[in-house]
PDB file of C-alpha atoms in Angstrom:
ATOM      1  CA  MET Y   1      -0.111  -0.144  -0.107  1.00  0.00           C
ATOM      2  CA  GLY Y   2       1.099   3.436  -0.858  1.00  0.00           C
ATOM      3  CA  LEU Y   3       2.079   6.615   1.562  1.00  0.00           C
ATOM      4  CA  PRO Y   4      -0.850   8.919   2.103  1.00  0.00           C
ATOM      5  CA  LEU Y   5      -0.647  12.199   0.752  1.00  0.00           C
ATOM      6  CA  GLY Y   6       1.697  14.670   2.726  1.00  0.00           C
ATOM      7  CA  GLN Y   7       3.332  11.440   4.472  1.00  0.00           C
ATOM      8  CA  GLY Y   8       7.129   9.545   4.330  1.00  0.00           C
ATOM      9  CA  PHE Y   9      10.423  10.744   4.300  1.00  0.00           C
ATOM     10  CA  ASP Y  10      11.511  12.243   0.802  1.00  0.00           C
ATOM     11  CA  GLU Y  11      11.317  15.379   0.220  1.00  0.00           C
ATOM     12  CA  ARG Y  12       8.616  16.973  -1.060  1.00  0.00           C
ATOM     13  CA  VAL Y  13       8.265  19.373  -4.147  1.00  0.00           C
ATOM     14  CA  PRO Y  14       4.666  21.178  -4.167  1.00  0.00           C
ATOM     15  CA  VAL Y  15       3.946  22.363  -8.063  1.00  0.00           C
ATOM     16  CA  VAL Y  16       1.187  24.525  -8.975  1.00  0.00           C
ATOM     17  CA  LEU Y  17       0.360  25.011 -13.000  1.00  0.00           C
ATOM     18  CA  VAL Y  18      -0.913  28.023 -13.370  1.00  0.00           C
ATOM     19  CA  LEU Y  19      -2.654  27.048 -16.806  1.00  0.00           C
ATOM     20  CA  ASP Y  20      -4.200  29.408 -19.403  1.00  0.00           C
ATOM     21  CA  THR Y  21      -7.793  28.822 -20.937  1.00  0.00           C
ATOM     22  CA  SER Y  22      -9.369  31.898 -22.527  1.00  0.00           C
ATOM     23  CA  ASP Y  23     -10.761  31.857 -25.968  1.00  0.00           C
ATOM     24  CA  SER Y  24      -6.995  32.529 -27.104  1.00  0.00           C
ATOM     25  CA  MET Y  25      -6.430  28.585 -26.923  1.00  0.00           C
ATOM     26  CA  ALA Y  26      -8.560  28.176 -29.035  1.00  0.00           C
ATOM     27  CA  ARG Y  27      -6.581  29.069 -31.753  1.00  0.00           C
ATOM     28  CA  PRO Y  28      -5.251  28.191 -34.323  1.00  0.00           C
ATOM     29  CA  GLN Y  29      -8.454  26.797 -35.122  1.00  0.00           C
ATOM     30  CA  GLU Y  30      -6.833  24.456 -37.340  1.00  0.00           C
ATOM     31  CA  ALA Y  31      -4.639  23.099 -34.620  1.00  0.00           C
ATOM     32  CA  PRO Y  32      -5.801  24.329 -31.498  1.00  0.00           C
ATOM     33  CA  ARG Y  33      -3.670  25.220 -28.340  1.00  0.00           C
ATOM     34  CA  ILE Y  34      -5.590  24.560 -26.083  1.00  0.00           C
ATOM     35  CA  ALA Y  35      -5.605  20.750 -27.589  1.00  0.00           C
ATOM     36  CA  GLU Y  36      -1.754  20.557 -28.336  1.00  0.00           C
ATOM     37  CA  LEU Y  37      -1.620  20.939 -24.104  1.00  0.00           C
ATOM     38  CA  ASN Y  38      -3.894  18.427 -23.116  1.00  0.00           C
ATOM     39  CA  ALA Y  39      -1.900  16.117 -25.189  1.00  0.00           C
ATOM     40  CA  ALA Y  40       1.698  17.340 -23.553  1.00  0.00           C
ATOM     41  CA  LEU Y  41      -0.153  17.566 -20.011  1.00  0.00           C
ATOM     42  CA  ALA Y  42      -1.180  13.501 -21.011  1.00  0.00           C
ATOM     43  CA  ASP Y  43       2.680  12.873 -22.475  1.00  0.00           C
ATOM     44  CA  TRP Y  44       3.698  14.419 -19.317  1.00  0.00           C
ATOM     45  CA  LEU Y  45       1.822  12.356 -16.526  1.00  0.00           C
ATOM     46  CA  GLN Y  46       2.570   9.256 -17.778  1.00  0.00           C
ATOM     47  CA  ASP Y  47       6.466   9.864 -18.765  1.00  0.00           C
ATOM     48  CA  ALA Y  48       6.365  11.223 -14.651  1.00  0.00           C
ATOM     49  CA  ARG Y  49       4.763   7.662 -13.613  1.00  0.00           C
ATOM     50  CA  THR Y  50       6.995   5.671 -14.821  1.00  0.00           C
ATOM     51  CA  ARG Y  51      10.097   7.678 -12.820  1.00  0.00           C
ATOM     52  CA  PRO Y  52      10.800   7.356  -9.589  1.00  0.00           C
ATOM     53  CA  GLY Y  53      12.075  10.217  -9.051  1.00  0.00           C
ATOM     54  CA  LEU Y  54       9.508  12.840  -9.494  1.00  0.00           C
ATOM     55  CA  ARG Y  55       6.564   9.921  -8.427  1.00  0.00           C
ATOM     56  CA  SER Y  56       8.255  10.040  -4.670  1.00  0.00           C
ATOM     57  CA  ARG Y  57       8.909  13.383  -4.887  1.00  0.00           C
ATOM     58  CA  VAL Y  58       7.059  16.446  -6.720  1.00  0.00           C
ATOM     59  CA  GLU Y  59       3.531  17.244  -6.245  1.00  0.00           C
ATOM     60  CA  ILE Y  60       1.392  19.420  -8.672  1.00  0.00           C
ATOM     61  CA  ALA Y  61      -1.678  21.318  -8.679  1.00  0.00           C
ATOM     62  CA  ILE Y  62      -3.524  22.955 -11.481  1.00  0.00           C
ATOM     63  CA  VAL Y  63      -4.976  26.379 -11.075  1.00  0.00           C
ATOM     64  CA  THR Y  64      -6.958  27.346 -14.489  1.00  0.00           C
ATOM     65  CA  PHE Y  65      -8.422  30.427 -15.978  1.00  0.00           C
ATOM     66  CA  ASP Y  66     -10.720  32.325 -18.316  1.00  0.00           C
ATOM     67  CA  SER Y  67     -13.543  34.641 -16.647  1.00  0.00           C
ATOM     68  CA  GLU Y  68     -13.340  31.750 -13.340  1.00  0.00           C
ATOM     69  CA  ILE Y  69     -10.489  30.680 -11.985  1.00  0.00           C
ATOM     70  CA  GLN Y  70     -10.364  27.087 -11.193  1.00  0.00           C
ATOM     71  CA  VAL Y  71      -8.522  24.491  -8.760  1.00  0.00           C
ATOM     72  CA  LEU Y  72      -8.701  21.284 -10.356  1.00  0.00           C
ATOM     73  CA  GLU Y  73      -9.593  19.008  -7.691  1.00  0.00           C
ATOM     74  CA  LEU Y  74      -6.806  16.010  -8.115  1.00  0.00           C
ATOM     75  CA  ALA Y  75      -7.175  14.651  -4.810  1.00  0.00           C
ATOM     76  CA  PRO Y  76     -11.027  14.779  -4.617  1.00  0.00           C
ATOM     77  CA  ASP Y  77     -11.486  12.018  -2.404  1.00  0.00           C
ATOM     78  CA  ARG Y  78      -9.063  12.539   0.503  1.00  0.00           C
ATOM     79  CA  SER Y  79     -10.485  13.655   3.555  1.00  0.00           C
ATOM     80  CA  ALA Y  80      -8.036  17.189   4.729  1.00  0.00           C
ATOM     81  CA  ALA Y  81      -4.978  15.594   6.076  1.00  0.00           C
ATOM     82  CA  ALA Y  82      -4.252  15.460  10.385  1.00  0.00           C
ATOM     83  CA  GLY Y  83      -3.781  19.184  11.518  1.00  0.00           C
ATOM     84  CA  CYS Y  84      -5.695  20.552   8.707  1.00  0.00           C
ATOM     85  CA  ASP Y  85      -7.472  23.896  10.042  1.00  0.00           C
ATOM     86  CA  GLY Y  86      -9.691  26.142   7.804  1.00  0.00           C
ATOM     87  CA  ARG Y  87     -11.254  25.752   4.573  1.00  0.00           C
ATOM     88  CA  ALA Y  88      -8.037  27.224   2.793  1.00  0.00           C
ATOM     89  CA  GLN Y  89      -6.347  24.289   4.314  1.00  0.00           C
ATOM     90  CA  ALA Y  90      -8.771  21.732   3.629  1.00  0.00           C
ATOM     91  CA  ALA Y  91      -8.744  22.974  -0.036  1.00  0.00           C
ATOM     92  CA  ALA Y  92      -4.732  22.703  -0.186  1.00  0.00           C
ATOM     93  CA  SER Y  93      -4.604  19.163   0.935  1.00  0.00           C
ATOM     94  CA  THR Y  94      -7.373  18.247  -1.178  1.00  0.00           C
ATOM     95  CA  ALA Y  95      -6.031  20.358  -4.550  1.00  0.00           C
ATOM     96  CA  PHE Y  96      -2.436  18.830  -4.452  1.00  0.00           C
ATOM     97  CA  ALA Y  97      -1.985  14.988  -5.476  1.00  0.00           C
ATOM     98  CA  PRO Y  98       1.817  12.827  -6.026  1.00  0.00           C
ATOM     99  CA  ILE Y  99       2.231  13.700 -10.203  1.00  0.00           C
ATOM    100  CA  GLY Y 100       2.299   9.741 -10.564  1.00  0.00           C
ATOM    101  CA  GLU Y 101      -1.588   9.482  -9.384  1.00  0.00           C
ATOM    102  CA  VAL Y 102      -3.160  12.640 -11.213  1.00  0.00           C
ATOM    103  CA  ALA Y 103      -5.532  10.922 -14.193  1.00  0.00           C
ATOM    104  CA  ASP Y 104      -5.172  13.391 -16.980  1.00  0.00           C
ATOM    105  CA  PRO Y 105      -7.352  16.255 -17.118  1.00  0.00           C
ATOM    106  CA  VAL Y 106      -9.124  17.776 -20.197  1.00  0.00           C
ATOM    107  CA  LEU Y 107      -9.355  21.034 -20.222  1.00  0.00           C
ATOM    108  CA  THR Y 108     -11.479  23.513 -22.573  1.00  0.00           C
ATOM    109  CA  THR Y 109     -11.794  27.193 -23.328  1.00  0.00           C
ATOM    110  CA  GLY Y 110     -13.651  30.317 -22.840  1.00  0.00           C
ATOM    111  CA  GLY Y 111     -13.923  33.312 -21.442  1.00  0.00           C
ATOM    112  CA  PHE Y 112     -11.451  36.472 -20.455  1.00  0.00           C
ATOM    113  CA  THR Y 113      -7.718  36.385 -18.892  1.00  0.00           C
ATOM    114  CA  LEU Y 114      -7.894  36.295 -15.386  1.00  0.00           C
ATOM    115  CA  MET Y 115      -4.639  35.797 -14.647  1.00  0.00           C
ATOM    116  CA  VAL Y 116      -3.760  38.158 -11.560  1.00  0.00           C
ATOM    117  CA  PRO Y 117      -6.446  36.222  -9.600  1.00  0.00           C
ATOM    118  CA  ALA Y 118      -5.886  33.229 -10.486  1.00  0.00           C
ATOM    119  CA  ILE Y 119      -1.581  34.117  -9.409  1.00  0.00           C
ATOM    120  CA  GLU Y 120      -3.211  34.934  -5.932  1.00  0.00           C
ATOM    121  CA  VAL Y 121      -4.915  32.217  -5.603  1.00  0.00           C
ATOM    122  CA  ALA Y 122      -1.407  30.156  -6.737  1.00  0.00           C
ATOM    123  CA  VAL Y 123       0.602  31.254  -3.589  1.00  0.00           C
ATOM    124  CA  ASP Y 124      -1.792  30.686  -1.296  1.00  0.00           C
ATOM    125  CA  LEU Y 125      -2.167  26.918  -2.315  1.00  0.00           C
ATOM    126  CA  ALA Y 126       1.387  26.940  -2.214  1.00  0.00           C
ATOM    127  CA  ALA Y 127       2.244  28.360   1.057  1.00  0.00           C
ATOM    128  CA  GLN Y 128      -0.919  26.674   2.631  1.00  0.00           C
ATOM    129  CA  ARG Y 129       1.176  22.966   1.021  1.00  0.00           C
ATOM    130  CA  ARG Y 130       4.351  24.061   2.897  1.00  0.00           C
ATOM    131  CA  ARG Y 131       2.598  24.786   5.936  1.00  0.00           C
ATOM    132  CA  LEU Y 132       0.727  21.411   5.893  1.00  0.00           C
ATOM    133  CA  LEU Y 133       3.463  19.295   5.298  1.00  0.00           C
ATOM    134  CA  ARG Y 134       5.690  20.811   8.008  1.00  0.00           C
ATOM    135  CA  GLU Y 135       3.075  20.728  10.719  1.00  0.00           C
ATOM    136  CA  GLN Y 136       2.966  16.651   9.296  1.00  0.00           C
ATOM    137  CA  GLY Y 137       6.507  16.490   9.949  1.00  0.00           C
ATOM    138  CA  VAL Y 138       7.188  16.144   6.389  1.00  0.00           C
ATOM    139  CA  PRO Y 139      10.816  16.880   4.613  1.00  0.00           C
ATOM    140  CA  SER Y 140      10.123  19.748   1.396  1.00  0.00           C
ATOM    141  CA  ARG Y 141      12.067  21.977  -0.946  1.00  0.00           C
ATOM    142  CA  ARG Y 142      10.589  25.351  -2.079  1.00  0.00           C
ATOM    143  CA  PRO Y 143       7.144  25.515  -3.913  1.00  0.00           C
ATOM    144  CA  LEU Y 144       6.930  25.917  -7.580  1.00  0.00           C
ATOM    145  CA  ILE Y 145       4.613  28.259  -9.983  1.00  0.00           C
ATOM    146  CA  TRP Y 146       5.147  27.653 -13.746  1.00  0.00           C
ATOM    147  CA  LEU Y 147       2.262  30.012 -15.377  1.00  0.00           C
ATOM    148  CA  LEU Y 148       1.846  29.465 -19.313  1.00  0.00           C
ATOM    149  CA  THR Y 149      -0.567  31.401 -20.931  1.00  0.00           C
ATOM    150  CA  ASP Y 150      -0.462  32.703 -25.028  1.00  0.00           C
ATOM    151  CA  GLY Y 151      -2.031  35.886 -23.925  1.00  0.00           C
ATOM    152  CA  ALA Y 152      -2.078  39.089 -22.069  1.00  0.00           C
ATOM    153  CA  ALA Y 153      -4.272  39.663 -18.088  1.00  0.00           C
ATOM    154  CA  SER Y 154      -7.453  41.230 -18.230  1.00  0.00           C
ATOM    155  CA  THR Y 155     -10.459  42.046 -16.321  1.00  0.00           C
ATOM    156  CA  ALA Y 156     -13.808  40.576 -15.594  1.00  0.00           C
ATOM    157  CA  ASP Y 157     -15.212  42.460 -18.250  1.00  0.00           C
ATOM    158  CA  GLY Y 158     -12.377  41.905 -21.107  1.00  0.00           C
ATOM    159  CA  GLU Y 159     -10.729  44.835 -20.936  1.00  0.00           C
ATOM    160  CA  PRO Y 160      -7.080  44.588 -20.742  1.00  0.00           C
ATOM    161  CA  LEU Y 161      -5.179  45.047 -17.953  1.00  0.00           C
ATOM    162  CA  GLU Y 162      -2.198  47.434 -18.275  1.00  0.00           C
ATOM    163  CA  ALA Y 163       1.525  46.681 -16.830  1.00  0.00           C
ATOM    164  CA  ALA Y 164       0.798  49.426 -13.953  1.00  0.00           C
ATOM    165  CA  ASP Y 165      -2.356  47.511 -12.604  1.00  0.00           C
ATOM    166  CA  LEU Y 166       0.030  44.271 -11.903  1.00  0.00           C
ATOM    167  CA  ALA Y 167       2.187  46.536  -9.873  1.00  0.00           C
ATOM    168  CA  GLY Y 168       0.132  44.779  -6.595  1.00  0.00           C
ATOM    169  CA  ALA Y 169       0.428  41.348  -8.370  1.00  0.00           C
ATOM    170  CA  ALA Y 170       4.272  42.000  -8.820  1.00  0.00           C
ATOM    171  CA  ARG Y 171       4.944  43.100  -5.059  1.00  0.00           C
ATOM    172  CA  MET Y 172       2.716  40.199  -3.731  1.00  0.00           C
ATOM    173  CA  LEU Y 173       5.250  37.802  -5.827  1.00  0.00           C
ATOM    174  CA  ARG Y 174       8.627  39.662  -4.821  1.00  0.00           C
ATOM    175  CA  ALA Y 175       7.014  38.978  -1.053  1.00  0.00           C
ATOM    176  CA  ALA Y 176       6.715  35.496  -1.306  1.00  0.00           C
ATOM    177  CA  GLU Y 177       9.828  35.013  -3.211  1.00  0.00           C
ATOM    178  CA  GLN Y 178      12.017  36.579  -0.020  1.00  0.00           C
ATOM    179  CA  PRO Y 179      10.013  36.214   3.241  1.00  0.00           C
ATOM    180  CA  HIS Y 180      10.792  36.667   6.488  1.00  0.00           C
ATOM    181  CA  ASP Y 181       9.983  32.893   7.207  1.00  0.00           C
ATOM    182  CA  GLN Y 182      12.490  31.168   4.360  1.00  0.00           C
ATOM    183  CA  ASP Y 183      10.098  27.988   4.795  1.00  0.00           C
ATOM    184  CA  ASP Y 184       7.139  29.844   3.038  1.00  0.00           C
ATOM    185  CA  GLY Y 185       8.555  31.162   0.450  1.00  0.00           C
ATOM    186  CA  CYS Y 186       8.119  30.132  -3.258  1.00  0.00           C
ATOM    187  CA  LEU Y 187       9.453  30.596  -6.851  1.00  0.00           C
ATOM    188  CA  PHE Y 188       7.266  32.266  -9.487  1.00  0.00           C
ATOM    189  CA  PHE Y 189       8.130  31.414 -13.092  1.00  0.00           C
ATOM    190  CA  ALA Y 190       6.072  32.675 -16.523  1.00  0.00           C
ATOM    191  CA  ILE Y 191       5.987  31.556 -19.673  1.00  0.00           C
ATOM    192  CA  GLY Y 192       4.656  32.838 -22.352  1.00  0.00           C
ATOM    193  CA  VAL Y 193       3.731  31.230 -25.910  1.00  0.00           C
ATOM    194  CA  GLY Y 194       1.941  32.522 -29.125  1.00  0.00           C
ATOM    195  CA  GLU Y 195       1.032  36.494 -28.830  1.00  0.00           C
ATOM    196  CA  ALA Y 196       1.396  36.604 -25.091  1.00  0.00           C
ATOM    197  CA  ASP Y 197       2.345  39.944 -23.545  1.00  0.00           C
ATOM    198  CA  ARG Y 198       6.413  39.684 -22.483  1.00  0.00           C
ATOM    199  CA  ALA Y 199       6.143  42.843 -20.842  1.00  0.00           C
ATOM    200  CA  MET Y 200       3.398  42.601 -18.505  1.00  0.00           C
ATOM    201  CA  LEU Y 201       4.839  39.647 -18.179  1.00  0.00           C
ATOM    202  CA  GLU Y 202       7.655  40.746 -17.154  1.00  0.00           C
ATOM    203  CA  VAL Y 203       6.050  42.835 -14.681  1.00  0.00           C
ATOM    204  CA  LEU Y 204       5.080  39.447 -13.067  1.00  0.00           C
ATOM    205  CA  ALA Y 205       8.189  37.886 -13.513  1.00  0.00           C
ATOM    206  CA  PRO Y 206      11.600  40.432 -13.926  1.00  0.00           C
ATOM    207  CA  ALA Y 207      14.335  37.124 -13.588  1.00  0.00           C
ATOM    208  CA  SER Y 208      11.916  34.166 -14.622  1.00  0.00           C
ATOM    209  CA  THR Y 209       9.857  34.830 -17.516  1.00  0.00           C
ATOM    210  CA  MET Y 210      10.163  32.878 -20.756  1.00  0.00           C
ATOM    211  CA  MET Y 211       9.061  33.395 -24.527  1.00  0.00           C
ATOM    212  CA  LEU Y 212       9.235  30.294 -25.875  1.00  0.00           C
ATOM    213  CA  GLY Y 213       7.769  30.679 -29.150  1.00  0.00           C
ATOM    214  CA  SER Y 214       9.561  27.699 -30.613  1.00  0.00           C
ATOM    215  CA  VAL Y 215       9.602  25.109 -27.771  1.00  0.00           C
ATOM    216  CA  ARG Y 216       6.243  22.493 -27.962  1.00  0.00           C
ATOM    217  CA  PHE Y 217       3.879  22.370 -24.669  1.00  0.00           C
ATOM    218  CA  ARG Y 218       5.877  18.948 -23.964  1.00  0.00           C
ATOM    219  CA  ASP Y 219       8.727  20.665 -23.748  1.00  0.00           C
ATOM    220  CA  ILE Y 220       8.071  22.868 -21.570  1.00  0.00           C
ATOM    221  CA  LEU Y 221       7.042  20.391 -19.122  1.00  0.00           C
ATOM    222  CA  GLY Y 222       9.686  19.054 -19.500  1.00  0.00           C
ATOM    223  CA  LEU Y 223      11.229  22.150 -18.099  1.00  0.00           C
ATOM    224  CA  VAL Y 224       8.751  21.950 -15.273  1.00  0.00           C
ATOM    225  CA  SER Y 225       9.908  18.704 -14.584  1.00  0.00           C
ATOM    226  CA  HIS Y 226      14.101  19.758 -14.294  1.00  0.00           C
ATOM    227  CA  SER Y 227      12.526  22.143 -11.904  1.00  0.00           C
ATOM    228  CA  SER Y 228      11.916  20.504  -9.423  1.00  0.00           C
ATOM    229  CA  ASP Y 229      15.356  19.838  -8.924  1.00  0.00           C
ATOM    230  CA  LEU Y 230      16.096  23.550  -8.816  1.00  0.00           C
ATOM    231  CA  GLY Y 231      18.259  24.450  -5.327  1.00  0.00           C
ATOM    232  CA  ASN Y 232      16.789  24.071  -2.020  1.00  0.00           C
ATOM    233  CA  SER Y 233      15.589  26.391   0.159  1.00  0.00           C
ATOM    234  CA  SER Y 234      18.051  28.573   1.252  1.00  0.00           C
ATOM    235  CA  ASP Y 235      19.036  29.208  -2.030  1.00  0.00           C
ATOM    236  CA  GLU Y 236      18.425  32.409  -3.425  1.00  0.00           C
ATOM    237  CA  PRO Y 237      16.072  32.621  -6.075  1.00  0.00           C
ATOM    238  CA  GLY Y 238      17.725  34.221  -8.274  1.00  0.00           C
ATOM    239  CA  ALA Y 239      20.292  31.327  -9.271  1.00  0.00           C
ATOM    240  CA  ALA Y 240      17.523  29.015  -9.669  1.00  0.00           C
ATOM    241  CA  TYR Y 241      16.025  30.783 -11.920  1.00  0.00           C
ATOM    242  CA  GLN Y 242      19.199  31.214 -14.029  1.00  0.00           C
ATOM    243  CA  GLN Y 243      19.020  28.379 -14.602  1.00  0.00           C
ATOM    244  CA  ALA Y 244      15.899  27.357 -15.526  1.00  0.00           C
ATOM    245  CA  ARG Y 245      16.732  30.117 -18.343  1.00  0.00           C
ATOM    246  CA  GLU Y 246      19.838  28.490 -19.019  1.00  0.00           C
ATOM    247  CA  HIS Y 247      18.036  24.957 -19.698  1.00  0.00           C
ATOM    248  CA  ALA Y 248      14.716  26.602 -21.718  1.00  0.00           C
ATOM    249  CA  ASP Y 249      17.125  28.359 -23.781  1.00  0.00           C
ATOM    250  CA  PHE Y 250      19.131  24.518 -24.009  1.00  0.00           C
ATOM    251  CA  ALA Y 251      15.694  23.287 -24.683  1.00  0.00           C
ATOM    252  CA  GLU Y 252      14.478  25.928 -27.633  1.00  0.00           C
ATOM    253  CA  GLY Y 253      18.005  25.906 -29.294  1.00  0.00           C
ATOM    254  CA  LEU Y 254      17.539  22.245 -29.458  1.00  0.00           C
ATOM    255  CA  ARG Y 255      13.687  22.489 -30.930  1.00  0.00           C
ATOM    256  CA  SER Y 256      15.333  25.403 -33.820  1.00  0.00           C
ATOM    257  CA  LEU Y 257      17.784  23.006 -35.060  1.00  0.00           C
ATOM    258  CA  GLU Y 258      15.331  20.194 -35.067  1.00  0.00           C
ATOM    259  CA  GLN Y 259      12.776  22.256 -37.077  1.00  0.00           C
ATOM    260  CA  ARG Y 260      15.539  23.735 -38.958  1.00  0.00           C
ATOM    261  CA  TYR Y 261      16.829  20.033 -40.367  1.00  0.00           C
ATOM    262  CA  LEU Y 262      12.930  19.077 -40.930  1.00  0.00           C
ATOM    263  CA  ASP Y 263      12.382  22.093 -43.328  1.00  0.00           C
ATOM    264  CA  GLN Y 264      15.172  21.229 -45.529  1.00  0.00           C
TER     265      GLN Y 264
END
């Protein structure tokens, strides 16, 4: 029998995927990005099931955003763990699941791009999960939050946000990267594809925005797997971000070479 979530002696790495499911992800019509993302998620999870190092360490949560914010219940049959107090911690206990036990999600598109509230939900989930693991006596690394978008943040009415409108979210993220209590920190990565607004993403993630036009979603999720080995909680965020960027640049370089070969 496997150990319940949050028990055992492996150092856990909570990972939150914050995924854009707005209308733009249904484009282009002949090859919708959302279809590629669903296929990539299925392949990534299948690969994780065959890799003991990931299965024993990485727990994931998935937050999607369009005109609504949704936290997928990846562990809906789990009761709140011992020591859980309040709805927020209960949500964190059911939002996260060991990566090897997650069923393939099927994401659909619709609506606007409520990116900022989704990030706020992700930061809160990550902090609650880290605290819960600490209460259970389970060693863990700093949570990793990965944002993937092909557009720009909007209001609930679909009005585009300006860079200045993201100042509050940016302050929240910088505080989460360098908390007073190191155990409550997280790392935040922003991946832009398609027509994503780079300037806006760099407000949110000045050291960890990556525009990966030629990299497939499968490669991007490979970066997420790689990031689970980045740095200890005592390390400076900048060092982990630099490692991730170097790995992303290498992946994009390989993808460009592959495409150039296929085009010959």
